[in-house]
Short mmCIF file of C-alpha atoms in Angstrom, two decimals:
data_model
loop_
_atom_site.label_atom_id
_atom_site.label_comp_id
_atom_site.label_asym_id
_atom_site.label_seq_id
_atom_site.Cartn_x
_atom_site.Cartn_y
_atom_site.Cartn_z
CA MET A 1028 0.00 0.00 0.00
CA THR A 1029 1.39 3.38 -0.98
CA ARG A 1030 1.19 6.22 1.46
CA LYS A 1031 0.37 9.71 0.25
CA ARG A 1032 2.47 12.55 1.48
CA LYS A 1033 0.54 15.07 3.54
CA SER A 1034 0.50 18.62 2.26
CA THR A 1035 1.80 21.27 4.63
CA ALA A 1036 -0.33 23.94 3.01
CA LYS A 1037 -3.70 24.68 4.57
CA ALA A 1038 -6.63 24.39 2.20
CA ILE A 1039 -9.82 26.40 2.63
CA GLU A 1040 -12.88 25.34 0.70
CA ILE A 1041 -15.31 28.03 -0.25
CA GLY A 1042 -18.64 27.07 -1.68
CA ASN A 1043 -20.06 29.19 -4.45
CA LYS A 1044 -23.00 27.73 -6.41
CA GLY A 1045 -21.62 24.22 -6.45
CA LYS A 1046 -18.10 25.29 -7.25
CA GLN A 1047 -15.23 24.77 -4.85
CA ILE A 1048 -12.19 27.00 -4.83
CA GLN A 1049 -9.12 25.69 -3.11
CA GLU A 1050 -6.89 28.35 -1.67
CA MET A 1051 -3.30 27.19 -1.13
CA GLY A 1052 -0.41 28.65 0.81
CA PRO A 1053 2.14 31.16 -0.57
CA PHE A 1054 4.31 30.31 -3.60
CA ILE A 1055 7.80 31.49 -4.52
CA SER A 1056 6.21 33.46 -7.34
CA ASP A 1057 4.53 35.60 -4.67
CA LEU A 1058 7.91 37.05 -3.67
CA PRO A 1059 8.50 40.67 -4.64
CA LYS A 1060 10.53 41.06 -7.82
CA SER A 1061 13.38 42.80 -6.01
CA VAL A 1062 13.71 39.95 -3.48
CA LEU A 1063 13.71 37.29 -6.20
CA GLN A 1064 16.30 39.24 -8.19
CA ASP A 1065 18.53 39.51 -5.13
CA VAL A 1066 18.34 35.74 -4.55
CA LEU A 1067 19.03 34.80 -8.16
CA THR A 1068 21.99 37.17 -8.61
CA LYS A 1069 23.84 35.41 -5.79
CA LEU A 1070 23.66 31.98 -7.44
CA PRO A 1071 26.49 30.47 -9.52
CA ILE A 1072 26.26 31.01 -13.28
CA ARG A 1073 25.26 27.41 -13.95
CA SER A 1074 22.41 27.62 -11.42
CA ILE A 1075 21.12 30.88 -12.91
CA ILE A 1076 21.05 29.29 -16.37
CA MET A 1077 19.08 26.36 -14.96
CA CYS A 1078 16.65 28.73 -13.21
CA LYS A 1079 16.06 30.41 -16.54
CA ARG A 1080 14.41 27.18 -17.74
CA VAL A 1081 12.06 26.78 -14.76
CA CYS A 1082 9.19 28.89 -16.07
CA LYS A 1083 8.35 31.77 -18.36
CA ALA A 1084 8.28 34.24 -15.50
CA TRP A 1085 11.83 33.39 -14.41
CA TYR A 1086 13.02 33.35 -18.03
CA SER A 1087 11.63 36.86 -18.47
CA LEU A 1088 13.14 38.04 -15.19
CA ILE A 1089 16.65 36.73 -15.91
CA SER A 1090 16.52 37.98 -19.53
CA ASP A 1091 15.65 41.51 -18.32
CA PRO A 1092 18.52 44.03 -18.83
CA GLU A 1093 17.89 45.23 -15.28
CA PHE A 1094 18.79 41.77 -13.93
CA ALA A 1095 21.98 41.75 -16.02
CA LYS A 1096 23.05 45.08 -14.51
CA LEU A 1097 22.33 43.93 -10.95
CA HIS A 1098 24.24 40.69 -11.49
CA LEU A 1099 27.25 42.44 -13.03
CA ALA A 1100 27.41 44.91 -10.14
CA GLN A 1101 28.10 42.11 -7.63
CA ALA A 1102 29.79 39.52 -9.88
CA GLU A 1103 33.43 38.61 -9.25
CA ALA A 1104 36.20 37.57 -11.59
CA CYS A 1105 36.77 33.87 -12.28
CA PRO A 1106 39.29 31.95 -14.38
CA LEU A 1107 38.05 31.40 -17.93
CA VAL A 1108 40.18 28.64 -19.45
CA ARG A 1109 40.27 26.91 -22.80
CA PRO A 1110 42.43 24.29 -24.54
CA SER A 1111 45.15 25.89 -26.66
CA ALA A 1112 46.96 23.11 -28.51
CA PRO A 1113 49.18 24.58 -31.27
CA THR A 1114 47.79 22.17 -33.88
CA ARG A 1115 44.09 22.30 -32.96
CA VAL A 1116 41.30 24.81 -32.79
CA SER A 1117 39.08 24.85 -29.72
CA ARG A 1118 35.99 26.99 -29.30
CA THR A 1119 35.19 25.51 -25.87
CA VAL A 1120 35.82 27.62 -22.75
CA TYR A 1121 35.37 26.67 -19.10
CA LEU A 1122 34.31 29.16 -16.44
CA LEU A 1123 35.60 28.08 -13.01
CA GLU A 1124 33.74 29.56 -10.02
CA PRO A 1125 35.07 28.86 -6.49
CA GLU A 1126 32.34 28.65 -3.87
CA GLU A 1127 32.98 31.53 -1.51
CA LYS A 1128 31.58 29.64 1.47
CA SER A 1129 34.48 27.21 1.44
CA ASP A 1130 37.08 28.52 -0.97
CA PHE A 1131 39.22 25.40 -1.28
CA ASP A 1132 38.71 24.52 2.36
CA LEU A 1133 41.69 22.58 3.72
CA LYS A 1134 40.73 20.76 6.88
CA ASP A 1135 40.83 17.34 8.58
CA PHE A 1136 44.49 17.68 9.52
CA VAL A 1137 45.45 15.14 12.17
CA GLY A 1138 48.60 14.94 14.28
CA ASP A 1139 50.41 11.75 15.22
CA GLY A 1140 53.67 11.71 17.10
CA GLY A 1141 54.41 15.35 16.48
CA THR A 1142 53.78 15.12 12.74
CA SER A 1143 50.81 16.30 10.73
CA GLU A 1144 49.36 14.79 7.62
CA CYS A 1145 46.61 16.01 5.34
CA ILE A 1146 44.24 13.07 5.06
CA HIS A 1147 41.41 14.72 3.15
CA PHE A 1148 41.02 17.59 0.73
CA HIS A 1149 37.75 19.40 0.11
CA LEU A 1150 37.29 21.19 -3.18
CA ARG A 1151 34.13 23.03 -4.04
CA MET A 1152 34.20 24.52 -7.50
CA ASN A 1153 31.33 25.34 -9.84
CA PHE A 1154 31.97 25.29 -13.56
CA CYS A 1155 30.20 26.00 -16.82
CA LYS A 1156 31.17 25.09 -20.38
CA PHE A 1157 30.53 27.62 -23.15
CA LYS A 1158 31.64 28.33 -26.71
CA ILE A 1159 33.36 31.22 -28.45
CA PRO A 1160 33.17 32.02 -32.19
CA LEU A 1161 35.25 30.44 -34.93
CA ARG A 1162 37.19 32.61 -37.33
CA ASN A 1163 36.17 32.06 -40.97
CA ALA A 1164 33.18 30.03 -39.79
CA ASP A 1165 31.69 29.86 -43.30
CA GLN A 1166 34.73 27.93 -44.52
CA ALA A 1167 34.40 25.50 -41.62
CA ILE A 1168 30.70 24.92 -42.33
CA HIS A 1169 31.45 24.36 -46.03
CA ALA A 1170 34.19 21.83 -45.20
CA MET A 1171 31.85 20.02 -42.82
CA ARG A 1172 29.06 19.75 -45.40
CA ASN A 1173 31.45 18.34 -47.98
CA ARG A 1174 32.45 15.59 -45.58
CA LYS A 1175 28.98 14.82 -44.28
CA GLY A 1176 27.78 12.88 -47.32
CA ARG A 1177 24.79 10.70 -46.64
CA THR A 1178 25.41 10.01 -42.98
CA LYS A 1179 23.14 11.64 -40.42
CA ARG A 1180 25.91 11.99 -37.83
CA LYS A 1181 27.92 15.18 -37.65
CA PRO A 1182 31.41 14.56 -38.99
CA CYS A 1183 34.27 15.69 -36.78
CA ILE A 1184 36.45 18.16 -38.67
CA LYS A 1185 39.95 19.32 -37.83
CA LEU A 1186 40.61 22.99 -38.49
CA GLU A 1187 43.90 24.83 -38.90
CA PRO A 1188 44.63 27.36 -36.12
CA LEU A 1189 46.10 29.82 -38.62
CA ASP A 1190 42.76 30.03 -40.40
CA HIS A 1191 40.14 29.59 -37.70
CA LYS A 1192 41.49 30.45 -34.23
CA TYR A 1193 40.87 33.57 -32.17
CA MET A 1194 43.09 34.48 -29.23
CA TYR A 1195 42.20 36.14 -25.93
CA VAL A 1196 42.93 39.88 -25.81
CA ASN A 1197 41.16 41.13 -22.70
CA SER A 1198 37.89 41.09 -20.75
CA CYS A 1199 35.63 44.02 -19.92
CA ASN A 1200 32.36 43.94 -17.93
CA GLY A 1201 31.54 40.38 -18.92
CA LEU A 1202 32.45 40.83 -22.59
CA LEU A 1203 35.35 38.90 -24.09
CA PHE A 1204 37.54 40.54 -26.73
CA LEU A 1205 39.08 38.18 -29.31
CA ALA A 1206 41.49 38.74 -32.18
CA GLU A 1207 43.30 36.92 -34.95
CA THR A 1208 46.43 35.30 -33.55
CA PHE A 1209 49.19 37.13 -35.48
CA TYR A 1210 48.03 40.52 -36.76
CA ASN A 1211 45.08 41.13 -34.37
CA ASP A 1212 42.76 41.64 -37.31
CA PRO A 1213 39.88 40.70 -37.66
CA LEU A 1214 38.37 41.41 -34.24
CA VAL A 1215 35.37 40.01 -32.37
CA VAL A 1216 33.50 40.97 -29.19
CA CYS A 1217 31.47 38.18 -27.61
CA ASN A 1218 29.63 37.18 -24.46
CA PRO A 1219 30.11 33.43 -23.86
CA ILE A 1220 27.23 33.37 -21.35
CA THR A 1221 24.59 34.67 -23.78
CA GLY A 1222 26.20 33.10 -26.86
CA GLU A 1223 26.24 36.41 -28.76
CA PHE A 1224 29.12 37.90 -30.72
CA LEU A 1225 29.83 40.90 -32.89
CA GLN A 1226 32.32 41.19 -35.74
CA LEU A 1227 34.07 44.56 -35.87
CA PRO A 1228 34.53 46.51 -39.13
CA GLU A 1229 37.78 46.21 -41.06
CA SER A 1230 40.66 48.51 -40.30
CA SER A 1231 41.05 51.77 -42.20
CA LYS A 1232 44.84 51.36 -42.46
CA ASP A 1233 46.61 51.74 -45.78
CA GLU A 1234 46.36 48.54 -47.87
CA SER A 1235 50.08 48.83 -48.69
CA GLN A 1236 50.79 48.19 -45.01
CA GLU A 1237 49.01 44.83 -45.02
CA GLY A 1238 50.67 42.35 -42.66
CA LEU A 1239 51.77 44.88 -40.03
CA SER A 1240 50.70 44.05 -36.51
CA ILE A 1241 47.78 45.83 -34.88
CA ARG A 1242 47.41 46.33 -31.14
CA CYS A 1243 43.95 46.63 -29.66
CA ALA A 1244 41.85 46.26 -26.49
CA LEU A 1245 38.25 46.64 -25.31
CA GLY A 1246 37.01 49.17 -22.77
CA TYR A 1247 33.95 51.03 -21.51
CA SER A 1248 33.05 54.69 -21.06
CA PRO A 1249 30.88 55.17 -17.95
CA LYS A 1250 30.16 58.77 -18.97
CA THR A 1251 28.57 57.89 -22.32
CA ASN A 1252 27.56 54.30 -21.45
CA GLN A 1253 29.39 53.05 -24.55
CA TYR A 1254 31.75 50.14 -25.14
CA LYS A 1255 34.78 51.11 -27.21
CA VAL A 1256 37.80 49.42 -28.79
CA LEU A 1257 41.19 51.15 -28.86
CA ARG A 1258 43.43 50.21 -31.78
CA VAL A 1259 47.00 51.19 -32.75
CA PHE A 1260 48.66 50.36 -36.06
CA SER A 1261 51.53 51.52 -38.28
CA GLN A 1262 51.03 53.43 -41.50
CA GLY A 1263 53.06 55.32 -44.10
CA THR A 1264 56.24 54.74 -46.09
CA PRO A 1265 59.19 54.92 -45.86
CA ASN A 1266 58.82 56.23 -42.28
CA LEU A 1267 56.15 54.39 -40.32
CA VAL A 1268 53.77 56.46 -38.23
CA ARG A 1269 51.71 54.84 -35.48
CA MET A 1270 48.08 55.79 -35.76
CA VAL A 1271 45.36 55.53 -33.11
CA GLU A 1272 41.72 54.67 -33.81
CA LEU A 1273 38.64 54.20 -31.67
CA TYR A 1274 35.56 52.15 -32.43
CA THR A 1275 32.24 52.39 -30.58
CA LEU A 1276 30.26 49.14 -30.59
CA GLY A 1277 27.32 49.48 -32.95
CA GLN A 1278 28.80 52.05 -35.32
CA ARG A 1279 29.83 51.34 -38.91
CA SER A 1280 33.39 52.67 -38.92
CA TRP A 1281 36.41 53.60 -36.84
CA LYS A 1282 37.18 57.13 -35.63
CA SER A 1283 40.74 58.42 -36.00
CA LEU A 1284 42.46 59.94 -32.96
CA GLY A 1285 45.59 60.94 -34.86
CA THR A 1286 49.11 59.74 -34.15
CA ALA A 1287 50.31 57.88 -31.07
CA PRO A 1288 51.71 60.24 -28.39
CA THR A 1289 55.06 58.53 -27.83
CA SER A 1290 57.42 55.72 -28.84
CA ALA A 1291 56.65 52.31 -30.31
CA ALA A 1292 57.09 50.48 -27.01
CA TYR A 1293 54.43 52.70 -25.43
CA MET A 1294 51.80 51.51 -27.90
CA LEU A 1295 52.32 47.75 -27.71
CA LEU A 1296 49.37 47.48 -25.28
CA THR A 1297 51.05 44.64 -23.38
CA LEU A 1298 48.70 42.87 -20.95
CA PRO A 1299 45.73 45.24 -21.47
CA THR A 1300 43.57 45.56 -18.35
CA TYR A 1301 40.31 47.49 -18.05
CA LEU A 1302 39.18 49.16 -14.81
CA ASN A 1303 36.76 52.01 -14.03
CA GLY A 1304 36.68 53.64 -17.45
CA GLU A 1305 40.39 53.29 -18.20
CA LEU A 1306 42.57 50.79 -20.01
CA TYR A 1307 45.98 50.01 -18.46
CA TRP A 1308 48.97 48.27 -20.00
CA PHE A 1309 52.73 47.73 -19.64
CA TYR A 1310 55.41 49.19 -21.84
CA TYR A 1311 59.17 48.92 -21.59
CA GLU A 1312 61.87 51.38 -22.56
CA SER A 1313 64.66 51.72 -20.02
CA SER A 1314 62.36 50.14 -17.43
CA TYR A 1315 58.82 48.84 -17.08
CA GLU A 1316 56.20 51.58 -17.02
CA ILE A 1317 52.39 51.65 -16.90
CA ALA A 1318 50.27 53.70 -19.29
CA SER A 1319 46.50 54.21 -19.49
CA PHE A 1320 43.80 55.41 -21.86
CA ASP A 1321 40.70 57.19 -20.53
CA PHE A 1322 37.63 56.17 -22.55
CA ASP A 1323 35.63 59.16 -21.27
CA ASN A 1324 37.93 61.94 -22.50
CA GLU A 1325 39.81 59.75 -25.02
CA GLN A 1326 43.26 60.71 -23.76
CA PHE A 1327 46.45 58.88 -22.77
CA HIS A 1328 48.01 59.10 -19.30
CA SER A 1329 51.00 57.83 -17.36
CA VAL A 1330 50.42 55.80 -14.19
CA PRO A 1331 52.79 55.64 -11.19
CA THR A 1332 54.51 52.27 -10.88
CA PRO A 1333 55.01 50.26 -7.68
CA PRO A 1334 58.00 51.29 -5.51
CA PHE A 1335 60.50 48.80 -6.90
CA GLU A 1336 62.62 48.32 -10.01
CA LEU A 1337 60.45 46.32 -12.41
CA GLU A 1338 63.28 45.81 -14.89
CA GLU A 1339 65.00 43.52 -12.39
CA CYS A 1340 62.02 41.15 -12.30
CA GLN A 1341 61.99 37.99 -14.34
CA HIS A 1342 58.25 37.72 -14.89
CA VAL A 1343 55.77 40.58 -14.49
CA SER A 1344 52.00 40.55 -15.02
CA LEU A 1345 49.36 43.26 -14.85
CA GLY A 1346 45.75 42.58 -13.89
CA LEU A 1347 42.92 43.10 -11.42
CA LEU A 1348 42.60 41.81 -7.89
CA GLY A 1349 39.60 42.55 -5.69
CA GLY A 1350 38.51 45.43 -7.92
CA SER A 1351 41.94 47.12 -7.90
CA LEU A 1352 44.84 47.31 -10.33
CA CYS A 1353 47.58 44.86 -9.40
CA VAL A 1354 51.11 43.97 -10.46
CA CYS A 1355 52.44 40.46 -9.84
CA TYR A 1356 56.12 39.72 -10.30
CA ALA A 1357 58.45 36.80 -9.60
CA HIS A 1358 62.02 37.70 -8.70
CA GLU A 1359 64.70 35.46 -7.23
CA ASN A 1360 63.00 33.55 -4.38
CA CYS A 1361 59.88 35.63 -3.95
CA ILE A 1362 56.55 36.31 -5.64
CA ASN A 1363 55.04 39.70 -4.82
CA VAL A 1364 51.57 41.04 -5.54
CA TRP A 1365 51.15 44.82 -5.31
CA VAL A 1366 47.73 46.51 -5.39
CA MET A 1367 47.01 50.15 -6.26
CA GLU A 1368 44.39 51.33 -3.78
CA ASP A 1369 44.23 55.04 -4.70
CA TYR A 1370 44.53 55.70 -8.43
CA GLY A 1371 47.16 58.11 -9.61
CA THR A 1372 49.07 58.11 -6.33
CA HIS A 1373 52.51 56.49 -6.13
CA LYS A 1374 52.26 55.88 -2.38
CA SER A 1375 48.95 54.02 -2.74
CA TRP A 1376 50.70 50.85 -3.99
CA THR A 1377 50.38 48.23 -1.24
CA ASN A 1378 52.19 44.90 -1.04
CA ARG A 1379 49.19 42.55 -0.58
CA PHE A 1380 51.11 39.26 -0.87
CA SER A 1381 54.77 38.41 -0.48
CA ILE A 1382 55.27 34.67 -1.06
CA LYS A 1383 58.66 33.17 -0.23
CA THR A 1384 59.68 30.40 -2.63
CA ASP A 1385 62.84 29.25 -0.85
CA ASP A 1386 61.11 27.48 2.04
CA GLY A 1387 61.75 23.95 0.75
CA VAL A 1388 58.47 23.79 -1.19
CA TRP A 1389 58.76 23.48 -4.94
CA TRP A 1390 57.54 26.47 -6.96
CA PRO A 1391 57.12 26.46 -10.74
CA ASN A 1392 58.85 29.12 -12.80
CA GLY A 1393 57.22 31.42 -15.31
CA LEU A 1394 54.54 34.08 -15.33
CA TYR A 1395 52.01 34.19 -12.49
CA GLU A 1396 48.70 35.86 -13.21
CA PRO A 1397 46.33 36.60 -10.29
CA MET A 1398 42.83 35.33 -11.06
CA ARG A 1399 40.84 36.05 -7.92
CA TYR A 1400 41.21 37.37 -4.40
CA LEU A 1401 39.01 35.21 -2.18
CA LYS A 1402 37.01 36.44 0.79
CA ASN A 1403 38.92 34.17 3.17
CA GLY A 1404 42.16 36.01 2.34
CA GLY A 1405 43.47 33.47 -0.17
CA LEU A 1406 44.78 34.05 -3.66
CA LEU A 1407 44.03 32.05 -6.81
CA MET A 1408 46.70 32.35 -9.52
CA PHE A 1409 47.41 30.83 -12.92
CA ASN A 1410 50.93 29.74 -13.81
CA HIS A 1411 51.42 29.85 -17.57
CA SER A 1412 54.51 27.67 -17.80
CA THR A 1413 52.92 24.67 -16.04
CA VAL A 1414 49.28 25.35 -17.04
CA THR A 1415 48.34 25.11 -13.37
CA LEU A 1416 45.94 26.90 -11.06
CA ILE A 1417 47.67 27.63 -7.76
CA TYR A 1418 45.84 28.47 -4.57
CA TYR A 1419 47.85 30.22 -1.87
CA HIS A 1420 46.83 31.07 1.68
CA PRO A 1421 49.39 32.25 4.26
CA ARG A 1422 47.51 30.77 7.23
CA ASN A 1423 46.95 27.26 5.88
CA TYR A 1424 49.08 24.38 7.13
CA ARG A 1425 49.69 23.48 3.53
CA SER A 1426 49.83 26.91 1.93
CA LEU A 1427 49.99 25.70 -1.68
CA ILE A 1428 47.43 23.74 -3.66
CA TYR A 1429 48.34 22.82 -7.25
CA LEU A 1430 45.34 22.23 -9.50
CA LYS A 1431 46.45 20.83 -12.84
CA LEU A 1432 44.17 21.35 -15.83
CA ARG A 1433 43.88 18.27 -18.01
CA GLY A 1434 41.73 17.50 -21.04
CA PHE A 1435 42.06 16.36 -24.62
CA SER A 1436 44.95 18.85 -24.85
CA PRO A 1437 47.84 19.30 -22.39
CA TYR A 1438 47.90 23.03 -23.20
CA PHE A 1439 45.51 25.60 -21.74
CA GLU A 1440 45.26 29.34 -21.54
CA ALA A 1441 43.39 31.36 -18.94
CA ILE A 1442 42.04 34.87 -18.48
CA SER A 1443 40.43 36.54 -15.49
CA HIS A 1444 36.84 37.12 -16.57
CA VAL A 1445 33.77 38.58 -14.84
CA PRO A 1446 30.72 36.65 -16.15
CA SER A 1447 27.61 38.61 -17.05
CA PHE A 1448 24.22 38.24 -18.71
CA ILE A 1449 24.49 41.53 -20.61
CA SER A 1450 23.16 41.19 -24.14
CA LEU A 1451 25.11 42.80 -26.96
CA LYS A 1452 21.79 43.94 -28.40
CA ASP A 1453 21.22 46.16 -25.37
CA ILE A 1454 24.56 47.99 -25.51
CA LEU A 1455 24.99 48.72 -29.22
CA MET A 1456 24.82 52.32 -30.37
CA GLY A 1457 22.59 52.13 -33.45
CA ASN A 1458 20.88 49.34 -35.36
CA ASP A 1459 23.24 48.96 -38.32
CA VAL A 1460 25.35 46.14 -36.85
CA GLU A 1461 24.26 42.51 -36.79
CA VAL A 1462 24.56 40.52 -33.57
CA LEU A 1463 25.28 36.86 -34.33
CA ASN A 1464 24.68 33.76 -32.22
CA ILE A 1465 27.54 31.34 -31.60
CA ASN A 1466 25.38 28.25 -31.13
CA SER A 1467 23.09 28.72 -34.13
CA ARG A 1468 25.76 29.91 -36.56
CA CYS A 1469 28.15 26.99 -36.07
CA ALA A 1470 25.78 24.38 -34.70
CA GLU A 1471 26.58 22.06 -37.60
CA CYS A 1472 30.30 22.00 -36.81
CA LYS A 1473 31.84 19.41 -34.52
CA LEU A 1474 35.48 19.79 -33.52
CA PRO A 1475 37.81 17.17 -31.97
CA GLY A 1476 37.57 16.97 -28.19
CA GLU A 1477 34.49 19.15 -27.76
CA THR A 1478 32.49 16.42 -26.04
CA ARG A 1479 35.25 15.56 -23.58
CA GLY A 1480 35.30 16.89 -20.06
CA LEU A 1481 37.90 18.87 -18.16
CA ASP A 1482 40.01 17.26 -15.44
CA LEU A 1483 41.16 19.19 -12.40
CA VAL A 1484 43.80 17.21 -10.53
CA ASN A 1485 45.34 18.09 -7.18
CA LEU A 1486 49.09 17.54 -7.65
CA ASP A 1487 51.87 17.05 -5.18
CA ALA A 1488 54.35 19.91 -5.28
CA ASP A 1489 57.31 17.70 -6.18
CA VAL A 1490 55.68 16.50 -9.39
CA ALA A 1491 53.64 19.55 -10.39
CA SER A 1492 56.21 20.66 -12.96
CA ASP A 1493 56.81 17.25 -14.56
CA ASP A 1494 53.92 16.76 -16.95
CA ARG A 1495 55.34 13.45 -18.22
CA SER A 1496 55.09 11.92 -14.76
CA PHE A 1497 51.40 12.79 -14.55
CA LYS A 1498 50.31 9.20 -15.09
CA GLU A 1499 52.88 7.81 -12.68
CA PHE A 1500 52.51 9.93 -9.59
CA ARG A 1501 50.20 8.95 -6.76
CA MET A 1502 47.32 11.39 -6.26
CA LYS A 1503 47.04 11.56 -2.49
CA GLN A 1504 44.28 14.11 -2.10
CA GLY A 1505 41.73 14.09 -4.86
CA PHE A 1506 40.69 13.70 -8.47
CA TYR A 1507 37.89 15.74 -9.96
CA ARG A 1508 36.15 14.98 -13.22
CA TRP A 1509 33.92 17.57 -14.88
CA GLN A 1510 31.59 16.72 -17.73
#
């Protein structure tokens, strides 16, 4: 005999000419819109996407531009990684979201005879898999249709990176800026969360200068509420002149800003980083310096550097940490992270982290890029030489956690990205530009490895740098498989 579950809601029957109306208790749909928005904006990206499919009311609420603005205002940066094999093209990206309640919680340490051993490792990480556009997508679709023949299954096609790959340039307010790998032309702005992308107009540079490299980056003007792309390229013969152009998303053409204000090194736009209406980047002449471009007044500025000699550092990166501009450098036996708390002031640079690497614990070499400053005081970094996420906390018994990215390719690249639900259609200035959809445009294409998951493996420090020993070492503290 089956037992029926009792309802906790009180029912009141009201008779009205033979009709009975059953009045139930309150529903979640009875919550005020502001309360429901506040609840949904605090969920991980994957959960919000799932909530969007619950009902029409929630779909409409999450699709509302107002919700996108509220979510972006409290969203935090996360690592956005993708496979980057030199012989393959991947349009798959993975957004990794640490749960702030635990933040790689290391616990269950036990002591025995004066020694301590980590017997369990807790990892709580949310992830989402998205796609970015393919370059020359029409050629890829044509090649796929030629191979399809009479079979109903999608053929798996292998594309050449030189013809079809976009590279990361920078991230701005949830939008990802992509460019061709060698000359940074053509250019694309996309939102992996919404699946939308926009192809920028061709450059206005002289055709005789074809093949010269272009430097570019995406930014936002809070004053005009416009997204803009800064671009620098060389023009003229025999003496090259570096020209500056600006493009506002939604317009048909680029606007010229004249010649670049200083030397060639100044305009390389190395490690472009957007923050509060300005674009920051490194340049090197006699030493490392920081320059900026203000998208409100469309002018260049110099920025005070941290109080140390950057030219002595082996590896230097520029980025954002906790909503502030940061510089991370590795020199000799130390990794330092400096944060600029008051913009434009030399004394406002603060040494947030100083990590000693000569304490007997193995540290990988190469460039360290801060990805996220966690609420518990920890730091999540990405090491480019070992393709490893590294979590550091000064108060943990085991201060280092190596998280090796593994998939169909041993190579990955990462960028610090703030996810958002902002639609490109809501931010364009004008209606003359077509917004394309990643999923519908290239839905017919199937690339090698797209259906495979991403592995995140907790490595021992003594084997973290030896990728060939990956299959041989003993994983003491955890293996995580994402599908």
